[in-house]
């Protein structure tokens, strides 16, 4: 059965990778992207899809209930992949209000609209309806060095305005299944990396700063640990869950790749040294600078992805070595994608976060 998919946040990092993945693997399915094109959204990323008959891009806000209602109805949507969000921890520290608005109120708006809409979907055709709520491992809080990895039953303990707002949205998605029977599925994923990642996040920031000969700012002592997953593997997991996941369930998604920030930055430096030519500063490690720590900086995240592996047969396919090489190569070859993103707004943001270091 061909599904009719609404992807929110489809012009962002994971959303755009997911839309490309879906259009390639399900070429006959209808895909509608709803994205507000905030600073993090980039329509150019979807330019190659614009002429497809079964692709539509709509610029709009997930908090706009009448727009969401009319899109669900007009497009006869049976599946929502909800990826629209304010997603950067440092921005949530500077200005939490947009996080509560988009992540909590926006998710609530989508859930309300889908609750009203989905019972009327293909009443005679027995179509599968799913609201996939894409979330983060950060809702589980911070782990100590010896703690076991997060499972689907780890209690929530969010520490940043970003993770608190995501936790709130997860609770709403859960409640809409339990109270109203809306077929929601929640995913909590570890840190993603890969193409089309906005420059403010660790890996693209380091790649771009190496190409520009700028300092590589490592927060605190650089010993914080993240669990890294190549974005295409995440997209494959979301696809698997849309097709085989059970409504009402949560699935943790992770790459089983725990790396300390400082080690990750050093690996990126080595890859850039070997792939880049005419770099402004070499070896790139010379650019590493320890800077003031992020307030409330979570020490360690780690995902236990046993459930999705055992129940749905998903596991990551790209090793961290391959994924990081492909990512560095992508930033080397796609200056025309990232250069325009280093806007005045971005420079102002950058100064606010890094100038007191
Ligand atoms: P992103 O910031 O790159 O993209 C977010 C997209 O949402 C942008 O295109 C933006 O324009 C859009 N958007 C923001 N507010 C909107 C609104 N009110 N209405 C409509 N569109 C709006 O984020 P990302 O890294 O692609 O993350 C996508 C989702 O995955 C988020 O829910 C995030 O919490 C989750 N997640 C991200 C990671 C990661 O490592 N990046 C890991 C786990 C989970
Ligand atoms: P980030 O990419 O912002 O993801 P998250 O905070 O959601 O995990 O940061 C990843 C890690 O890298 C995190 O521990 C903070 C750290 N970091 C730096 O050390 N320097 C930087 O300039 C940035 C952006 C992040």
Coordinates of C-alpha atoms and ligand atoms in Angstrom, one line a residue:
X1 CA 0.0 0.0 0.0
X2 CA 1.4 3.4 -0.9
X3 CA 1.4 5.8 2.0
X4 CA 0.7 9.5 1.9
X5 CA 3.3 11.1 4.2
X6 CA 3.5 14.5 5.8
X7 CA 7.0 15.3 7.0
X8 CA 7.3 18.3 9.4
X9 CA 10.7 19.9 9.5
X10 CA 11.7 18.4 6.1
X11 CA 14.0 21.2 5.3
X12 CA 16.1 20.7 8.3
X13 CA 19.1 18.3 8.8
X14 CA 17.4 15.0 9.6
X15 CA 14.1 15.9 7.9
X16 CA 15.8 16.6 4.6
X17 CA 17.9 13.4 4.7
X18 CA 14.7 11.5 5.6
X19 CA 12.8 13.0 2.7
X20 CA 15.6 12.2 0.2
X21 CA 15.7 8.6 1.6
X22 CA 11.9 8.2 1.4
X23 CA 11.6 9.6 -2.2
X24 CA 14.4 7.3 -3.3
X25 CA 13.1 4.1 -1.6
X26 CA 9.4 4.8 -2.1
X27 CA 9.2 6.7 -5.4
X28 CA 5.5 6.4 -5.8
X29 CA 4.4 7.6 -2.4
X30 CA 3.1 11.1 -2.0
X31 CA 5.4 13.3 0.2
X32 CA 4.3 16.7 1.6
X33 CA 6.9 18.7 3.6
X34 CA 5.7 21.3 6.1
X35 CA 8.5 23.6 7.3
X36 CA 8.6 27.1 8.6
X37 CA 12.0 27.7 7.2
X38 CA 13.5 29.1 10.4
X39 CA 17.2 29.8 10.4
X40 CA 17.7 26.0 10.5
X41 CA 15.6 25.2 7.5
X42 CA 16.9 25.4 3.9
X43 CA 14.7 24.9 0.9
X44 CA 17.8 24.5 -1.3
X45 CA 18.4 21.2 0.3
X46 CA 15.2 19.9 -1.3
X47 CA 15.7 21.6 -4.7
X48 CA 16.3 18.4 -6.6
X49 CA 12.8 17.1 -5.5
X50 CA 10.8 20.2 -6.5
X51 CA 9.8 18.9 -9.9
X52 CA 8.5 15.5 -8.8
X53 CA 4.8 15.0 -9.3
X54 CA 4.3 13.4 -5.9
X55 CA 6.3 15.9 -3.9
X56 CA 5.0 19.1 -2.4
X57 CA 6.7 21.7 -0.2
X58 CA 4.6 24.0 2.0
X59 CA 6.2 26.8 4.0
X60 CA 4.3 27.1 7.3
X61 CA 4.3 26.8 11.0
X62 CA 3.3 23.6 12.8
X63 CA 1.5 25.8 15.4
X64 CA -0.9 27.0 12.6
X65 CA -3.9 24.7 13.3
X66 CA -6.0 25.6 10.3
X67 CA -3.0 25.1 7.9
X68 CA -2.3 21.7 9.5
X69 CA -6.0 20.7 9.3
X70 CA -6.3 21.6 5.7
X71 CA -3.1 19.9 4.7
X72 CA -4.0 16.7 6.4
X73 CA -7.4 16.7 4.7
X74 CA -6.4 18.0 1.2
X75 CA -3.5 15.5 0.9
X76 CA -5.4 12.6 2.6
X77 CA -2.4 12.1 4.9
X78 CA -2.1 8.7 6.7
X79 CA 1.4 9.1 8.1
X80 CA 3.0 12.0 9.9
X81 CA 6.8 12.0 10.4
X82 CA 7.2 14.8 12.9
X83 CA 10.7 16.2 12.8
X84 CA 10.1 20.0 13.1
X85 CA 11.7 21.4 16.2
X86 CA 14.0 23.9 17.7
X87 CA 16.9 21.6 18.1
X88 CA 20.1 23.3 19.4
X89 CA 20.9 23.2 23.1
X90 CA 23.0 26.4 23.1
X91 CA 20.2 28.4 21.5
X92 CA 17.7 27.0 24.0
X93 CA 20.0 28.4 26.8
X94 CA 20.0 31.9 25.1
X95 CA 16.2 31.9 24.3
X96 CA 14.0 29.0 25.6
X97 CA 10.7 30.5 24.5
X98 CA 10.8 29.4 20.8
X99 CA 11.6 25.8 22.1
X100 CA 8.4 25.7 24.2
X101 CA 6.4 27.2 21.4
X102 CA 7.5 24.9 18.6
X103 CA 8.4 21.7 20.5
X104 CA 5.5 21.7 22.9
X105 CA 2.7 23.8 21.4
X106 CA 3.6 22.8 17.9
X107 CA 3.5 19.0 18.7
X108 CA 0.3 19.5 20.6
X109 CA -1.2 21.3 17.6
X110 CA -0.2 18.4 15.3
X111 CA -1.5 15.8 17.6
X112 CA -4.9 17.5 18.0
X113 CA -5.2 17.9 14.2
X114 CA -4.2 14.2 13.6
X115 CA -6.6 13.0 16.3
X116 CA -9.5 14.6 14.4
X117 CA -8.2 13.6 10.9
X118 CA -7.0 10.0 11.0
X119 CA -10.3 8.2 11.6
X120 CA -11.5 9.5 8.2
X121 CA -8.5 8.2 6.3
X122 CA -9.3 5.7 3.6
X123 CA -12.2 4.3 5.5
X124 CA -12.7 1.6 2.9
X125 CA -9.1 0.8 2.2
X126 CA -7.8 -0.4 5.6
X127 CA -4.8 2.0 5.5
X128 CA -2.2 2.0 8.3
X129 CA -2.1 5.4 10.1
X130 CA 0.9 6.4 12.1
X131 CA 2.0 9.6 13.9
X132 CA 5.8 9.2 14.3
X133 CA 7.2 11.6 16.9
X134 CA 10.9 11.9 16.4
X135 CA 12.7 12.7 19.7
X136 CA 16.1 12.6 21.3
X137 CA 18.0 10.6 23.9
X138 CA 18.6 13.9 25.8
X139 CA 15.2 13.6 27.5
X140 CA 16.8 10.8 29.7
X141 CA 19.4 13.3 31.2
X142 CA 23.1 12.6 31.8
X143 CA 24.9 9.3 32.6
X144 CA 27.8 8.7 34.9
X145 CA 30.8 6.8 33.5
X146 CA 29.7 3.4 34.7
X147 CA 25.9 3.8 34.2
X148 CA 24.1 1.4 31.8
X149 CA 22.9 3.0 28.5
X150 CA 19.4 4.5 28.2
X151 CA 16.6 2.0 27.5
X152 CA 13.0 2.8 26.7
X153 CA 12.1 2.5 30.4
X154 CA 14.8 4.9 31.7
X155 CA 13.1 7.7 33.7
X156 CA 13.0 11.1 32.0
X157 CA 15.4 13.7 33.5
X158 CA 15.9 16.5 31.0
X159 CA 18.5 19.1 31.9
X160 CA 18.3 21.8 29.2
X161 CA 15.4 23.9 28.0
X162 CA 15.8 22.0 24.7
X163 CA 15.5 18.5 26.3
X164 CA 12.8 19.7 28.7
X165 CA 10.7 20.9 25.8
X166 CA 11.3 17.6 23.8
X167 CA 10.4 15.6 27.0
X168 CA 7.1 17.6 27.2
X169 CA 6.3 16.8 23.6
X170 CA 7.1 13.1 24.1
X171 CA 4.7 13.0 27.1
X172 CA 1.9 14.5 24.9
X173 CA 2.5 11.9 22.1
X174 CA 2.4 9.2 24.7
X175 CA -0.8 10.6 26.3
X176 CA -2.6 10.9 22.9
X177 CA -2.1 7.1 22.4
X178 CA -3.2 6.1 25.9
X179 CA -6.1 8.5 26.2
X180 CA -7.5 8.9 22.7
X181 CA -6.0 5.9 20.9
X182 CA -4.1 8.0 18.4
X183 CA -1.5 5.7 16.8
X184 CA 1.6 7.5 17.9
X185 CA 5.1 6.0 18.0
X186 CA 8.0 7.8 19.8
X187 CA 11.6 7.5 18.9
X188 CA 14.5 8.6 21.0
X189 CA 17.7 8.8 19.0
X190 CA 21.3 9.6 19.8
X191 CA 23.4 12.4 18.2
X192 CA 23.2 12.3 14.4
X193 CA 25.9 13.5 11.9
X194 CA 26.2 13.6 8.2
X195 CA 25.4 15.8 5.2
X196 CA 23.1 19.0 5.4
X197 CA 23.9 19.5 9.1
X198 CA 23.5 23.2 10.2
X199 CA 26.9 24.8 11.0
X200 CA 26.2 25.4 14.7
X201 CA 26.4 21.7 15.7
X202 CA 29.7 20.1 16.8
X203 CA 30.7 18.1 13.7
X204 CA 29.8 20.6 11.0
X205 CA 31.1 23.5 13.1
X206 CA 34.5 21.8 13.4
X207 CA 34.7 20.9 9.7
X208 CA 33.8 24.4 8.6
X209 CA 36.1 26.1 11.1
X210 CA 39.0 23.9 9.8
X211 CA 38.2 24.9 6.3
X212 CA 38.2 28.6 7.3
X213 CA 41.3 28.3 9.6
X214 CA 39.2 29.3 12.7
X215 CA 39.6 28.0 16.2
X216 CA 38.0 24.7 17.1
X217 CA 36.1 25.5 20.4
X218 CA 35.9 22.5 22.7
X219 CA 33.6 23.1 25.7
X220 CA 35.0 22.4 29.2
X221 CA 37.5 19.6 29.5
X222 CA 36.4 17.9 26.3
X223 CA 35.6 14.7 28.2
X224 CA 31.8 14.7 27.6
X225 CA 30.6 11.7 25.7
X226 CA 28.1 11.4 22.9
X227 CA 26.8 8.3 21.1
X228 CA 27.0 9.1 17.3
X229 CA 24.8 7.7 14.5
X230 CA 25.1 8.4 10.8
X231 CA 22.0 10.2 9.7
X232 CA 21.2 7.8 6.9
X233 CA 21.0 5.0 9.4
X234 CA 18.6 7.1 11.5
X235 CA 16.4 7.6 8.4
X236 CA 16.4 3.8 7.7
X237 CA 15.3 3.2 11.3
X238 CA 12.5 5.7 11.0
X239 CA 11.4 4.0 7.7
X240 CA 11.4 0.6 9.5
X241 CA 9.4 2.0 12.4
X242 CA 6.8 3.6 10.1
X243 CA 6.3 0.2 8.4
X244 CA 6.7 -2.2 11.2
X245 CA 6.6 -0.3 14.5
X246 CA 3.8 -0.8 17.0
X247 CA 1.5 2.1 17.9
X248 CA 1.9 3.2 21.5
X249 CA 5.6 2.0 21.6
X250 CA 8.8 3.9 22.1
X251 CA 12.0 2.8 20.3
X252 CA 15.5 4.0 21.2
X253 CA 17.8 4.4 18.2
X254 CA 21.6 4.6 18.5
X255 CA 24.9 3.9 16.8
X256 CA 26.7 2.2 19.7
X257 CA 29.5 4.7 19.1
X258 CA 30.4 6.4 22.4
X259 CA 33.2 9.0 21.8
X260 CA 34.6 11.7 24.0
X261 CA 34.3 15.2 22.3
X262 CA 38.0 15.8 22.3
X263 CA 38.7 12.5 20.7
X264 CA 36.1 13.1 18.1
X265 CA 37.5 16.5 17.2
X266 CA 41.0 15.0 16.9
X267 CA 39.7 12.3 14.5
X268 CA 38.0 15.0 12.4
X269 CA 41.3 16.9 12.3
X270 CA 43.2 13.9 11.0
X271 CA 40.6 13.1 8.4
X272 CA 40.6 16.8 7.2
X273 CA 44.4 16.8 7.2
X274 CA 44.4 13.8 4.8
X275 CA 41.5 14.8 2.6
X276 CA 41.8 18.6 2.4
X277 CA 44.2 20.6 0.2
X278 CA 45.3 24.2 0.7
X279 CA 44.0 24.2 4.3
X280 CA 44.6 27.6 6.0
X281 CA 46.2 25.9 9.1
X282 CA 47.8 22.5 9.2
X283 CA 47.8 20.2 11.1
X284 CA 44.3 21.1 12.0
X285 CA 44.8 20.1 15.7
X286 CA 46.7 23.4 16.1
X287 CA 43.3 25.0 16.0
X288 CA 41.8 23.1 19.0
X289 CA 41.0 25.6 21.8
X290 CA 39.3 24.7 25.1
X291 CA 36.6 27.2 25.9
X292 CA 34.2 27.9 28.7
X293 CA 31.8 25.0 29.4
X294 CA 28.1 25.0 28.3
X295 CA 25.9 25.7 31.4
X296 CA 24.3 22.4 32.6
X297 CA 26.4 20.5 30.1
X298 CA 25.3 16.8 30.1
X299 CA 28.3 14.6 30.7
X300 CA 27.4 11.4 28.9
X301 CA 24.7 9.9 26.6
X302 CA 24.5 6.3 25.5
X303 CA 21.7 4.4 23.8
X304 CA 20.7 0.8 24.3
X305 CA 19.1 -0.1 20.9
X306 CA 18.4 -3.7 21.7
X307 CA 14.6 -3.3 21.4
X308 CA 14.6 -2.0 17.8
X309 CA 17.2 -4.5 16.9
X310 CA 15.4 -7.5 18.3
X311 CA 11.8 -6.5 17.5
X312 CA 12.2 -4.8 14.1
X313 CA 15.5 -6.1 12.9
X314 CA 17.1 -2.6 12.5
X315 CA 20.8 -2.0 13.1
X316 CA 23.2 0.7 11.9
X317 CA 25.1 -0.1 8.7
X318 CA 27.7 2.7 8.6
X319 CA 30.8 2.6 10.9
X320 CA 31.9 5.8 12.6
X321 CA 35.1 5.8 10.6
X322 CA 33.3 5.6 7.3
X323 CA 30.6 8.1 8.4
X324 CA 33.1 10.7 9.6
X325 CA 35.1 10.4 6.4
X326 CA 32.0 10.8 4.2
X327 CA 30.9 13.8 6.3
X328 CA 34.2 15.6 6.1
X329 CA 34.3 15.0 2.4
X330 CA 30.8 16.3 2.1
X331 CA 31.7 19.6 3.8
X332 CA 34.8 19.9 1.6
X333 CA 32.8 19.5 -1.6
X334 CA 29.7 21.5 -0.7
X335 CA 30.9 25.0 0.2
X336 CA 28.0 26.3 -1.9
X337 CA 25.6 24.7 0.6
X338 CA 27.2 25.9 3.9
X339 CA 28.8 29.3 3.0
X340 CA 25.5 31.1 2.7
X341 CA 24.4 29.8 6.1
X342 CA 27.2 31.8 7.8
X343 CA 24.9 34.8 7.8
X344 CA 24.9 37.9 10.0
X345 CA 22.3 36.2 12.2
X346 CA 24.7 33.2 12.5
X347 CA 27.7 35.5 13.3
X348 CA 25.7 37.3 16.0
X349 CA 24.7 33.9 17.5
X350 CA 28.3 32.7 17.3
X351 CA 29.7 35.8 19.1
X352 CA 27.1 35.3 21.9
X353 CA 28.0 31.7 22.6
X354 CA 31.8 31.9 22.1
X355 CA 32.9 35.5 22.9
X356 CA 33.1 35.0 26.7
X357 CA 35.4 32.0 26.4
Ligands
LIG1 P1 17.1 21.0 12.6 O1 17.1 22.2 13.5 O2 18.2 20.8 11.6 O3 15.7 21.2 11.7 C1 14.5 21.6 12.2 C2 13.6 22.0 11.1 O4 12.3 22.3 11.7 C3 14.0 23.2 10.3 O5 13.9 22.9 8.9 C4 13.1 24.3 10.7 O6 12.8 25.3 9.7 C5 11.8 23.5 11.1 N1 11.0 24.2 12.0 C6 11.4 24.7 13.2 N2 10.3 25.3 13.8 C7 9.2 25.0 13.0 C8 7.8 25.3 13.2 N3 7.3 26.0 14.2 N4 7.0 24.9 12.2 C9 7.5 24.2 11.1 N5 8.8 23.9 10.9 C10 9.7 24.3 11.9 O7 16.8 19.8 13.5 P2 17.3 18.2 13.2 O8 18.6 18.1 13.8 O9 17.0 17.8 11.8 O10 16.3 17.5 14.2 C11 15.0 17.0 13.8 C12 14.3 16.3 14.9 O11 15.2 15.2 15.4 C13 14.1 17.2 16.1 O12 12.9 16.8 16.7 C14 15.2 16.8 17.1 O13 14.8 17.0 18.4 C15 15.4 15.3 16.8 N6 16.7 14.8 17.0 C16 17.8 15.4 16.5 C17 19.1 14.8 16.7 C18 20.4 15.4 16.2 O14 21.5 14.9 16.5 N7 20.3 16.4 15.3 C19 19.2 13.6 17.5 C20 18.0 13.0 18.0 C21 16.8 13.6 17.7
LIG2 P1 26.0 19.4 19.8 O1 26.3 19.1 18.4 O2 25.5 20.8 20.1 O3 24.9 18.3 20.3 P2 24.2 18.1 21.7 O4 24.5 19.2 22.7 O5 22.8 18.0 21.4 O6 24.8 16.7 22.2 O7 27.2 19.1 20.8 C1 27.8 17.8 20.9 C2 28.8 17.9 22.0 O8 29.9 18.8 21.6 C3 28.3 18.4 23.3 O9 28.9 17.7 24.4 C4 28.7 19.9 23.3 C5 30.0 19.8 22.5 N1 30.4 21.0 21.8 C6 31.6 21.6 21.9 O10 32.5 21.1 22.7 N2 31.9 22.7 21.2 C7 31.0 23.3 20.4 O11 31.3 24.4 19.7 C8 29.7 22.7 20.2 C9 28.7 23.3 19.3 C10 29.5 21.5 20.9

